[in-house]
Amino acid sequence: MQRRILGRDRLIATFLAGCVLFNYPLLSVFDRPSEIFDIPMIFAYIFFAWILVIALMAWASEARSG
Amino acid sequence: MLQAPVLIAVSLLYLGLLFAVAWWGDRRADRGRSLIDSPTIYALSMAVYCTTWTFYGSVGRAAVSGIGFLPVYLGPTLVMALGWFILLKMIRIVKANRITSIADFISSRYGKSHLLGGLVTIIAVVGIVPYIALQLKAVSSTVGLLLSYPDIVMPHRSPTMPVAVDISFYIALILAAFTIVFGTRHLDATERHEGMVAAIALESGVKLVAFIAVGVFVTYGMYDGFGDIFEHLATHPELQRLASAIPSGQGYTGWFSLIVLSALAVLFLPRQFQVAVVENVNESHLRRAAWLFPLYLLLINIFVLPIALGGLMHFSGQGVDADTFVLTLPMSQRQEGLALLVFIGGLSAGTGMVIVETIALSTMVCNDLVMPLLLRHRGLALAESKDLSGLLLGIRRGAIVLILLLGYFYFRLAGEAYALVAIGLISFAAVAQFAPAIIGGMYWRGGTRGGALAGLLAGFVVWGYTLLLPSFAKSGWLPGDFLTQGLFGIDLLRPQQLFGLSGIDEISHCLFWSFLANIGAYVGVSLLRPPMVAEATQATVFVDALQETGPIGAVLWRGRAKVSDLQELVGRFLGPARAEVAFAGYARRHGGRHGDRLEADARLVQFAESLLAGAIGSASARVMVASVAKEEPLSIDEVMHILDEASQLRTYSRELERKSRELTAATLELREANERLQELDRVKDDIMSSVTHELRTPLTSIRAFSELLRDDPKMHLPDRERFLGLIVSETERLTRLINQTLDLAKIESGRADWNACELDLKEVIEQSVAATSQLFREKEAHVALDLPDNLPLILGDRDRLIQVMLNLLSNAAKFLPAGSGRVCVVLRLLADGLQVRVTDNGPGIRPQDQELIFEKFRQVGDTMTAKPAGTGLGLPISRRIVEYLGGRLWVESVPGEGATFLFTLPFAPQHEPAVGQQEQAAQGGRRG
């Protein structure tokens, strides 16, 4: 029971984190004409954040140890 | 290889493959071995979200607005994090009530209302048909592009082209045939289509592979990786803004609106509802699909911007439409195979969407639009006919053909018009209007039918006024004044600056006003009056869907009905044979053997109604059941009373469950304790019996030799001496055995005497080796020592440690090969103590025996041929001693290569290495 609640809380936290990562104002911090690894900053940032959110979701849904 | 016959053959082959997969999936489902019972296939079927609007359109949008295409995929990613809650609840509700479409879902929630179901169906059809048209347009224009190969000519449709020679007309017909075969094979009480889902999942796989193939080709074939593309961008200053910033026309508000809109669309688009909720095989699939589906979206988007930028630079000034870059870039490089793969990928994206969307819409049109009308106007005639299942299937098939033809004619009419190009988001905004009624309905008991109707209607009207009509105006179908001067020239009514609201993009504008109207009307009207009986009942069914209790509807039905009437009624819509099977199954589950002994109680009525709901929708099912049963209406007070009781019951039963869980846990603990006790008892018995057995062996031989000596006084002297020697050695062994048994018993019971003091392990080892040197000399074995000086002291009992070393050394000596034996004793400093290793080159110990040898009286090896050479207590005692001193003793061995016995001992408390060295240094300093 405890474990299920923990998994649920992790998913909700991931959702909230995603909402912040994908929106203004955090987005505007990276919205500038500079490059990272030869890739425009905003492009790299969004994909990085996206991978992070998916990884967190996978962890929250698959982790059994609680 | 891109001529018309090849294209047609490949397309037909591919559709044939889909037919085969769908047929196989259906066959497996009939046999109860579901093909789609996997979270991966479930996630792939959800990817029907990605239509040609994604496959071709993402690149087109990226070419205009840079990363502005992304929020449409970020929204679904976010909502899937909550999918485990929202979708799970929807799946539970749908399964419990046999709901088959999103219209039925809303109608069922607000008291099984025909009016609501019809309204939702109309909104869905109006919002979605243009979207179907868009898919047909994409497929037919890619065919046109490929046919002009090797030139790249933007296809131009002539609006006067006869229908008979229009390839997209035939595409629409083939899709209608496919959808009919796999969407309406029979009337299922749950309306699931496993074969269709299998085909859709395959299509999702194909379109992903195709898109990534193009992405890799453009990024790494035409250019030299991501970095290279962005570097080339430096020579195209007009394109640089695409790669670096949120598009200026959209802004952060537009970005946010798109995330919200797509998050709602991925839940409430009819096709998404169909694959994610209705077609769900097992709700546990949701757990993995919740992150696999976003991963799919991520993968299909990685190469969008590189393709868009590559296309813009490559076709600079050639007038090639960015929407076609995915296809035209491979064509321009003469990659015919890749171009064909892209075409198949686009075909997958288009057909997948059309098939699922059409099935979902046709179910709605049949159950929530046509059936209610038929039941109302021809109610008597319908009631008389015996079997209506054929009629029902006919209506659905007709609806499928009609929807596809509507899509086709809209496409012919609209052509290249703005209204078609922009339809993706316009569609999303239409289905987003369902959100307040659905989400409110699942979490708020107070929502009423009136509220839902008002909300949906208001939202739909505002959507039409601020988004759909302006798109018509931009296409030239309505006068442009409508946009610039407002309706009737009233400035405040300008559709995209409604009441003067300006400064935001049109999607945000529509979303704000439509949600304000929708939510406002929904909540406002709901609060005008308390829910009626049917609304309150259904509110409980929906809001409490995740609480595991029996069907609540059955509690709230009072009246009389005849079993035969109910079965006949169900038979009329599902076919008499299927009804017979269903009722017999129900009878078996509820005790009785024969259908005629069934009682027409509330549960059975509920069962019959849910069967019907699967076929004709919940609202019509309610009407039909009411027509054959004599029902007594319940007052709202009675309903509330029953619901309160039910919820109290739930509380009690939860409490009861908790108690019973605790009880189970306690029982388990007791049983474990009991088992432990029995085990201990058994161990004690074992030891007793093995001790007596071990004692008897030497005693028997002593007695036998003594008797020989007594009975034969004339025995020769050498024999006599040999026998006496044996008696003495057996007696010694007996003594040793008794000593060790006592010793072990003392250690185990904690009564042993320990003389603990700080001591130097090296000295102990040297002493033990000296004591056993005779043993090794007899076997001609070589003993090597590796004992460093100045190691920290340990805390231990000298005599006991010598006992351990003697045990290990004599044990090693026992197993050494004669003549070539080697024993190595090593002392090492570890982080937290000292380690001693005694290695021999004997036969080694098999892995399965490596723990056994530490048990009492266990001597491993071949007991048949070799006489046990020890007492079987040496190693157990040694282990006890080492463990008592805070260390560990174990063996490592590879059979055939010898064995290493290792033990560790912790430092004496004041002699941690660092401290010890400091002390030495300090002493040295004083001495100096």
PDB file of N, CA, C and O in Angstrom, chain B residues 472-492:
ATOM      1  N   PHE B 472     -12.803  29.450 -42.114  1.00  0.00           N
ATOM      2  CA  PHE B 472     -13.586  29.518 -43.355  1.00  0.00           C
ATOM      3  C   PHE B 472     -13.355  30.861 -44.036  1.00  0.00           C
ATOM      4  O   PHE B 472     -13.198  30.943 -45.254  1.00  0.00           O
ATOM      5  N   ALA B 473     -13.342  31.910 -43.209  1.00  0.00           N
ATOM      6  CA  ALA B 473     -13.155  33.243 -43.779  1.00  0.00           C
ATOM      7  C   ALA B 473     -11.785  33.352 -44.451  1.00  0.00           C
ATOM      8  O   ALA B 473     -11.647  33.907 -45.541  1.00  0.00           O
ATOM      9  N   LYS B 474     -10.759  32.770 -43.780  1.00  0.00           N
ATOM     10  CA  LYS B 474      -9.417  32.842 -44.362  1.00  0.00           C
ATOM     11  C   LYS B 474      -9.326  32.022 -45.645  1.00  0.00           C
ATOM     12  O   LYS B 474      -8.429  32.219 -46.450  1.00  0.00           O
ATOM     13  N   SER B 475     -10.232  31.026 -45.784  1.00  0.00           N
ATOM     14  CA  SER B 475     -10.241  30.232 -47.012  1.00  0.00           C
ATOM     15  C   SER B 475     -11.047  30.910 -48.114  1.00  0.00           C
ATOM     16  O   SER B 475     -11.180  30.367 -49.201  1.00  0.00           O
ATOM     17  N   GLY B 476     -11.660  32.040 -47.779  1.00  0.00           N
ATOM     18  CA  GLY B 476     -12.436  32.753 -48.781  1.00  0.00           C
ATOM     19  C   GLY B 476     -13.872  32.262 -48.900  1.00  0.00           C
ATOM     20  O   GLY B 476     -14.582  32.602 -49.839  1.00  0.00           O
ATOM     21  N   TRP B 477     -14.323  31.411 -47.966  1.00  0.00           N
ATOM     22  CA  TRP B 477     -15.699  30.925 -48.047  1.00  0.00           C
ATOM     23  C   TRP B 477     -16.674  31.866 -47.367  1.00  0.00           C
ATOM     24  O   TRP B 477     -17.879  31.738 -47.508  1.00  0.00           O
ATOM     25  N   LEU B 478     -16.126  32.748 -46.531  1.00  0.00           N
ATOM     26  CA  LEU B 478     -16.953  33.753 -45.857  1.00  0.00           C
ATOM     27  C   LEU B 478     -16.323  35.100 -46.172  1.00  0.00           C
ATOM     28  O   LEU B 478     -15.123  35.176 -46.425  1.00  0.00           O
ATOM     29  N   PRO B 479     -17.103  36.159 -46.182  1.00  0.00           N
ATOM     30  CA  PRO B 479     -16.516  37.476 -46.460  1.00  0.00           C
ATOM     31  C   PRO B 479     -15.446  37.840 -45.435  1.00  0.00           C
ATOM     32  O   PRO B 479     -15.581  37.557 -44.247  1.00  0.00           O
ATOM     33  N   GLY B 480     -14.373  38.440 -45.902  1.00  0.00           N
ATOM     34  CA  GLY B 480     -13.255  38.789 -45.038  1.00  0.00           C
ATOM     35  C   GLY B 480     -13.616  39.833 -43.983  1.00  0.00           C
ATOM     36  O   GLY B 480     -12.978  39.909 -42.946  1.00  0.00           O
ATOM     37  N   ASP B 481     -14.667  40.608 -44.249  1.00  0.00           N
ATOM     38  CA  ASP B 481     -15.088  41.625 -43.271  1.00  0.00           C
ATOM     39  C   ASP B 481     -15.411  41.003 -41.933  1.00  0.00           C
ATOM     40  O   ASP B 481     -15.236  41.609 -40.879  1.00  0.00           O
ATOM     41  N   PHE B 482     -15.910  39.789 -42.010  1.00  0.00           N
ATOM     42  CA  PHE B 482     -16.282  39.067 -40.794  1.00  0.00           C
ATOM     43  C   PHE B 482     -15.110  39.038 -39.821  1.00  0.00           C
ATOM     44  O   PHE B 482     -15.263  39.256 -38.617  1.00  0.00           O
ATOM     45  N   LEU B 483     -13.902  38.838 -40.383  1.00  0.00           N
ATOM     46  CA  LEU B 483     -12.718  38.784 -39.526  1.00  0.00           C
ATOM     47  C   LEU B 483     -12.300  40.158 -39.048  1.00  0.00           C
ATOM     48  O   LEU B 483     -11.992  40.361 -37.880  1.00  0.00           O
ATOM     49  N   THR B 484     -12.266  41.101 -39.976  1.00  0.00           N
ATOM     50  CA  THR B 484     -11.657  42.391 -39.647  1.00  0.00           C
ATOM     51  C   THR B 484     -12.632  43.331 -38.946  1.00  0.00           C
ATOM     52  O   THR B 484     -12.210  44.183 -38.163  1.00  0.00           O
ATOM     53  N   GLN B 485     -13.956  43.182 -39.238  1.00  0.00           N
ATOM     54  CA  GLN B 485     -14.894  44.145 -38.644  1.00  0.00           C
ATOM     55  C   GLN B 485     -15.878  43.509 -37.672  1.00  0.00           C
ATOM     56  O   GLN B 485     -16.670  44.212 -37.049  1.00  0.00           O
ATOM     57  N   GLY B 486     -15.864  42.184 -37.581  1.00  0.00           N
ATOM     58  CA  GLY B 486     -16.758  41.527 -36.630  1.00  0.00           C
ATOM     59  C   GLY B 486     -18.116  41.264 -37.228  1.00  0.00           C
ATOM     60  O   GLY B 486     -18.482  41.802 -38.283  1.00  0.00           O
ATOM     61  N   LEU B 487     -18.895  40.441 -36.542  1.00  0.00           N
ATOM     62  CA  LEU B 487     -20.227  40.087 -36.986  1.00  0.00           C
ATOM     63  C   LEU B 487     -21.102  41.341 -37.003  1.00  0.00           C
ATOM     64  O   LEU B 487     -21.084  42.127 -36.063  1.00  0.00           O
ATOM     65  N   PHE B 488     -21.850  41.524 -38.086  1.00  0.00           N
ATOM     66  CA  PHE B 488     -22.709  42.708 -38.271  1.00  0.00           C
ATOM     67  C   PHE B 488     -21.914  43.994 -38.115  1.00  0.00           C
ATOM     68  O   PHE B 488     -22.455  45.023 -37.737  1.00  0.00           O
ATOM     69  N   GLY B 489     -20.614  43.925 -38.354  1.00  0.00           N
ATOM     70  CA  GLY B 489     -19.805  45.128 -38.227  1.00  0.00           C
ATOM     71  C   GLY B 489     -19.620  45.609 -36.795  1.00  0.00           C
ATOM     72  O   GLY B 489     -19.194  46.736 -36.559  1.00  0.00           O
ATOM     73  N   ILE B 490     -19.942  44.757 -35.820  1.00  0.00           N
ATOM     74  CA  ILE B 490     -19.748  45.173 -34.421  1.00  0.00           C
ATOM     75  C   ILE B 490     -18.305  44.859 -34.019  1.00  0.00           C
ATOM     76  O   ILE B 490     -17.877  43.702 -34.047  1.00  0.00           O
ATOM     77  N   ASP B 491     -17.592  45.885 -33.681  1.00  0.00           N
ATOM     78  CA  ASP B 491     -16.162  45.760 -33.459  1.00  0.00           C
ATOM     79  C   ASP B 491     -15.836  44.763 -32.350  1.00  0.00           C
ATOM     80  O   ASP B 491     -14.881  43.990 -32.434  1.00  0.00           O
ATOM     81  N   LEU B 492     -16.666  44.764 -31.288  1.00  0.00           N
ATOM     82  CA  LEU B 492     -16.379  43.892 -30.140  1.00  0.00           C
ATOM     83  C   LEU B 492     -16.521  42.420 -30.485  1.00  0.00           C
ATOM     84  O   LEU B 492     -16.025  41.563 -29.779  1.00  0.00           O
TER      85      LEU B 492
END
